[in-house]
Short mmCIF file of C-alpha atoms in Angstrom, two decimals:
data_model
loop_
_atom_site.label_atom_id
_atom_site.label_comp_id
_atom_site.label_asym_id
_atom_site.label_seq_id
_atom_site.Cartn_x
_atom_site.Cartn_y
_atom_site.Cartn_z
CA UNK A 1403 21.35 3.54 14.66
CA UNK A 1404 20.70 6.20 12.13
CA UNK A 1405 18.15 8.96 13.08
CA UNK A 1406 17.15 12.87 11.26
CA UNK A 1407 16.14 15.56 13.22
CA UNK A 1408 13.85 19.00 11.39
CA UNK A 1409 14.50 21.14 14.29
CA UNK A 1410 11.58 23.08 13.48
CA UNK A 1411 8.15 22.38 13.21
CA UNK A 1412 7.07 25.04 11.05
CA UNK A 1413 9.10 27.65 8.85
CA UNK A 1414 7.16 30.63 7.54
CA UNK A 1415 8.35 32.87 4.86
CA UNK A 1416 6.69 35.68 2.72
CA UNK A 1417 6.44 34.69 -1.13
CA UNK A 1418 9.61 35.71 -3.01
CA UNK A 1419 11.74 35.64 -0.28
CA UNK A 1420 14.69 32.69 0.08
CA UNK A 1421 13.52 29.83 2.23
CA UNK A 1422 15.55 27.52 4.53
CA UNK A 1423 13.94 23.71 5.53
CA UNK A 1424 17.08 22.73 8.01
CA UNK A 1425 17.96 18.70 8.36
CA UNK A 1426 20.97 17.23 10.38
CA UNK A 1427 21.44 13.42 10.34
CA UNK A 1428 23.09 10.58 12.17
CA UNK A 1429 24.57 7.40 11.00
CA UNK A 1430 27.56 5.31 11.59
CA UNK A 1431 28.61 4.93 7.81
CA UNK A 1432 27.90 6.86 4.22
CA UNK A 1433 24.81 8.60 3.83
CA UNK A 1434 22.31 8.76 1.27
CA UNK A 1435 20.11 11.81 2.16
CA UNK A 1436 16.60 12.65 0.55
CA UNK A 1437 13.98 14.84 0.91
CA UNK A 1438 9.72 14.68 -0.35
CA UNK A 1439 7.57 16.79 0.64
CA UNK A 1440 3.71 15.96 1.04
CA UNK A 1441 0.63 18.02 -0.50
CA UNK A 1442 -2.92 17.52 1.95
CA UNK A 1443 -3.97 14.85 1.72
CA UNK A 1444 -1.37 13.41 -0.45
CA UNK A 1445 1.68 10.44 -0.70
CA UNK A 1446 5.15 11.96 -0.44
CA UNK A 1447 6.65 13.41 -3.28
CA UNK A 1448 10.51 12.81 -4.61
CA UNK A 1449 12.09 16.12 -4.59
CA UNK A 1450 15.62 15.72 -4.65
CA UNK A 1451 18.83 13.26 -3.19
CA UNK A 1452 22.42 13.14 -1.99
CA UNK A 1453 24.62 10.34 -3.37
CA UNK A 1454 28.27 11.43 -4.03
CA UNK A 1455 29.84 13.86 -5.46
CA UNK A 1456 28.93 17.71 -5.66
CA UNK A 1457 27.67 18.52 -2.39
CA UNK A 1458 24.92 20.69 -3.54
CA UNK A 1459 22.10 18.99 -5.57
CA UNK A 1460 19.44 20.51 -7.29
CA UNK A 1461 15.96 19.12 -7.79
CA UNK A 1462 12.13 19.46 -8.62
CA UNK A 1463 10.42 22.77 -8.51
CA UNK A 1464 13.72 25.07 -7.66
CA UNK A 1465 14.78 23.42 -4.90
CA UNK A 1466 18.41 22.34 -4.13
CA UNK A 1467 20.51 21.46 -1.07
CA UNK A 1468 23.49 21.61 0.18
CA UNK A 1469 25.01 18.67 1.78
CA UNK A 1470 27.59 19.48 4.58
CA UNK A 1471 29.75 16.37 5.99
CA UNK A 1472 31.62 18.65 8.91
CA UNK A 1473 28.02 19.57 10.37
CA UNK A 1474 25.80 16.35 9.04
CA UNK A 1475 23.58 18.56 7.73
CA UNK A 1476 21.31 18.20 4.46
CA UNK A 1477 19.26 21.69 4.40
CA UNK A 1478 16.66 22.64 1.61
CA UNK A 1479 16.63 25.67 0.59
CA UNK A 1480 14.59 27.79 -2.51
CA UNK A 1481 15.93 31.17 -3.94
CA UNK A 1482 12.55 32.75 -3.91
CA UNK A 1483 9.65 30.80 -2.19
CA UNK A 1484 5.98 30.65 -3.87
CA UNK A 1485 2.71 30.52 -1.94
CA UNK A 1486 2.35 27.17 -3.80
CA UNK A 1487 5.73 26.00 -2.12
CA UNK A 1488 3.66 25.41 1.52
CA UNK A 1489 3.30 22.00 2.23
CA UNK A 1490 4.83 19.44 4.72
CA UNK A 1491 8.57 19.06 3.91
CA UNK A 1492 10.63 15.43 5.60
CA UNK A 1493 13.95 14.41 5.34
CA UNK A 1494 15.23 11.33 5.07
CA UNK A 1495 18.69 9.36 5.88
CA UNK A 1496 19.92 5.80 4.51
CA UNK A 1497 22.96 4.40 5.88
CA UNK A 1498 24.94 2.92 3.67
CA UNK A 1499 26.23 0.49 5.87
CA UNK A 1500 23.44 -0.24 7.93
CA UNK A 1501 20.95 -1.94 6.00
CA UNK A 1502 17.94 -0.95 3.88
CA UNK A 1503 15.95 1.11 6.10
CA UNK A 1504 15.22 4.64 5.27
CA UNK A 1505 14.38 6.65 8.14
CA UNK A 1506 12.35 10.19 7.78
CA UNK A 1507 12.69 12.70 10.27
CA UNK A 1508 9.85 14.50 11.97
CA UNK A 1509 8.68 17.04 8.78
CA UNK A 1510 8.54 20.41 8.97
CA UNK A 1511 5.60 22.66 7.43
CA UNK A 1512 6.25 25.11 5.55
CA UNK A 1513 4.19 28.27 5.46
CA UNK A 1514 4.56 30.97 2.77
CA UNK A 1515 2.17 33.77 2.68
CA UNK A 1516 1.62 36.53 -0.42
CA UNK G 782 -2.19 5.91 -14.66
CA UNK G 783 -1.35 5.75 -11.07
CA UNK G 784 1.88 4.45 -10.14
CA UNK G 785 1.16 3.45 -6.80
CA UNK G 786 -2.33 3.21 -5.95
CA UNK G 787 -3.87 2.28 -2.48
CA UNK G 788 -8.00 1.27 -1.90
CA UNK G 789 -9.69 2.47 0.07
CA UNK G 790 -9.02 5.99 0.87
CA UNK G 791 -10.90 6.22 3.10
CA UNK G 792 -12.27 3.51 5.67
CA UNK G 793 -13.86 4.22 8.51
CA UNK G 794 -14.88 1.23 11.38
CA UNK G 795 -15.55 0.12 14.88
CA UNK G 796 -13.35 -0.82 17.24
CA UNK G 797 -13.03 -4.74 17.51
CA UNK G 798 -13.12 -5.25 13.33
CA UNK G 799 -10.92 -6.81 11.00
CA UNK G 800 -9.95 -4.52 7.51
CA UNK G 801 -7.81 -4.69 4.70
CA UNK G 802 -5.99 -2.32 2.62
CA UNK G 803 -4.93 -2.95 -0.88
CA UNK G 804 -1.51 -1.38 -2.14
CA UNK G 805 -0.74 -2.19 -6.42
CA UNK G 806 2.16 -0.74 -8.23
CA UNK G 807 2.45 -0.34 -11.99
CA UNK G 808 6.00 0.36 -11.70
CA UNK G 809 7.72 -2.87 -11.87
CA UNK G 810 9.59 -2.05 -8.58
CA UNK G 811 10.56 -5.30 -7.07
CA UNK G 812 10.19 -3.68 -3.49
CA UNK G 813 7.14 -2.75 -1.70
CA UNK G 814 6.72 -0.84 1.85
CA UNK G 815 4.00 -0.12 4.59
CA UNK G 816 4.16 3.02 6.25
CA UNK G 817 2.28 4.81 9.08
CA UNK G 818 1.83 8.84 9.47
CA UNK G 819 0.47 8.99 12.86
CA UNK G 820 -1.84 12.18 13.66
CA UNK G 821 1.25 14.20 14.44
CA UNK G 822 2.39 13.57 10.77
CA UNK G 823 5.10 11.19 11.98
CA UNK G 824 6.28 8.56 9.54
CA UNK G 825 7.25 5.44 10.79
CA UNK G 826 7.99 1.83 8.32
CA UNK G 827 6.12 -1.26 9.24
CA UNK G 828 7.23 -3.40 6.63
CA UNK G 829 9.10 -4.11 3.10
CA UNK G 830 8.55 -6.86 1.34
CA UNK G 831 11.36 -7.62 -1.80
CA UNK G 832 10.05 -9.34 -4.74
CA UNK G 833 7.14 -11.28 -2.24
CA UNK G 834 9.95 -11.84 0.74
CA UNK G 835 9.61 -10.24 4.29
CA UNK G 836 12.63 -7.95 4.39
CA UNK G 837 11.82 -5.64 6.95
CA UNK G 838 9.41 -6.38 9.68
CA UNK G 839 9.47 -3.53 12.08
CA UNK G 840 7.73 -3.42 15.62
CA UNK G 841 4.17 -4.11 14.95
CA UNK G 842 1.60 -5.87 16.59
CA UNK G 843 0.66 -9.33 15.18
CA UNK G 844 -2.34 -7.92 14.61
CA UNK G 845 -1.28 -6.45 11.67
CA UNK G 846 -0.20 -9.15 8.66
CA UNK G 847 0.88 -8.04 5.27
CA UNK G 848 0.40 -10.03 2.41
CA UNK G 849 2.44 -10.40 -1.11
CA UNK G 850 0.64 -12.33 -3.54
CA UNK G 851 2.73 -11.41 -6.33
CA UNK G 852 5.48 -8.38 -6.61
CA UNK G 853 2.85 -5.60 -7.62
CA UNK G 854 0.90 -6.18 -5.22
CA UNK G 855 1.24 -5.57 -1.17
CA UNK G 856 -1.74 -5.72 0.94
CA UNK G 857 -2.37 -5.15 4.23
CA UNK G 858 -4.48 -6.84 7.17
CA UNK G 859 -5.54 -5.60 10.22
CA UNK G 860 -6.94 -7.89 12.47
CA UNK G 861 -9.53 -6.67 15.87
CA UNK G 862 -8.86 -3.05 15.53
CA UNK G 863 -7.97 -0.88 18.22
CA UNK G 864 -8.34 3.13 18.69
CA UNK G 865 -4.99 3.86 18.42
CA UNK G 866 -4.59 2.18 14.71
CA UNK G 867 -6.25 5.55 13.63
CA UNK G 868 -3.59 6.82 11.08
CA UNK G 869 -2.74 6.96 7.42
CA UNK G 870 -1.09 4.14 5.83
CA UNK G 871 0.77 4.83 2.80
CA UNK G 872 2.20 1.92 0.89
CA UNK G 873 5.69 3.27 -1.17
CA UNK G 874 7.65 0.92 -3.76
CA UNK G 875 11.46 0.99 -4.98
CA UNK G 876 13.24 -0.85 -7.24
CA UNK G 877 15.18 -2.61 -5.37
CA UNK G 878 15.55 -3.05 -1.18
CA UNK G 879 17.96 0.09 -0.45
CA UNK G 880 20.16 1.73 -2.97
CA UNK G 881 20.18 5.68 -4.27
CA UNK G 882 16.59 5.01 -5.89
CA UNK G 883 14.01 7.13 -4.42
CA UNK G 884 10.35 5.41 -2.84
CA UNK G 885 7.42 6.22 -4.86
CA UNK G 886 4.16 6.82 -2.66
CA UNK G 887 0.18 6.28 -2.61
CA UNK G 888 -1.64 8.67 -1.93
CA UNK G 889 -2.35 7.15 1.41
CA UNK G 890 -5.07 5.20 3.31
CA UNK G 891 -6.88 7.01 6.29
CA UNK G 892 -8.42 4.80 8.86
CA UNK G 893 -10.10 5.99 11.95
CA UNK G 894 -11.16 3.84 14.30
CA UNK G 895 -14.13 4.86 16.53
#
């Protein structure tokens, strides 16, 4: 079974500083890894995705992340977070060989302050 | 235009009632998903439907019966309402059933049950 674990409820940083969202994963075959993150009151938002290739992957608004096979790890990080960056942040596994099923993990909120 | 639009937003009933929720996508996706974000922001699936066919049909009570009428379209019905169907449902759509393609979101459904 494939499973994704935020380890952290809520991650607060002060605006302009780098910002970490951490994301390991579990599944038997290939992964492809996601993450959205969700505005009050809001649907989840696309912000980036692992396929192949290049481990680290940028996407919308500055973010990127770096996918790590050894440690099954898909973290988000941001160079320099902005007070608009606070939201709720999930990750999200597909196994490859497992089926269609895309399973989030827990989300973790994000907090930046001025 | 909406991509993914879901009606009501809000919907608010007794205990006992039976509801619907209406999910359309102007995307041309040919797959279509119910979700649940419980009050601890936890996302679960409930169902996917590809191109009007039951695909996924997670644990849910029978009390809950989604409905296809055409590929756009994904409604859900919730028959003698309990307490604990207080959430937000957020129908999602994708292309296809799996693949690299990202799920595009509504902006939810939030039913309380009193």
């Amino acid at each position: 079974a494939q499973s994704v674990a935020q380890p952290e409820d809520q991650v607060n940083v002060a605006e302009g500083n780098p910002l970490t969202v951490k994301c390991t994963y579990s599944v038997s075959g290939n992964p492809y890894l996601f993450w959205y993150v969700q505005y009050p009151n809001r649907g989840l938002q696309f912000l980036l995705k692992y396929i192949t290739g290049d481990n680290l992957v940028k996407g919308s608004y500055g973010f990127e992340a770096e996918f790590n096979k050894s440690q099954t790890s898909f973290h988000l990080k941001k160079p320099s977070a902005l007070v608009s960056d606070s939201a709720l942040y999930f990750c999200a596994v597909r196994d490859l060989d497992a089926g269609n099923m895309l399973t989030f993990g827990g989300g973790t909120r994000l907090m930046v302050k001025p | 235009d909406t991509a993914v639009s879901q009606t009501p937003k809000y919907l608010v009933t007794q205990m006992g009632n039976d509801k619907s929720i209406k999910c359309e996508q102007n995307l041309g996706h040919d797959t279509m998903y119910w979700y649940k974000q419980d009050s601890k922001k936890f996302l679960k699936i409930m169902f996917s439907y590809n191109n009007k066919e039951l695909i996924i049909n997670e644990t849910v009570p029978n009390r809950f019966s989604p409905k296809s009428p055409d590929k756009a379209h994904l409604n859900l019905h919730i028959n003698s309402l309990e307490l604990g169907d207080s959430a937000v449902y957020f129908c999602a759509s994708s292309p296809i059933p799996g693949g690299s393609a990202p799920l595009h979101f509504g902006n939810g459904t939030r039913l309380t049950v009193t």
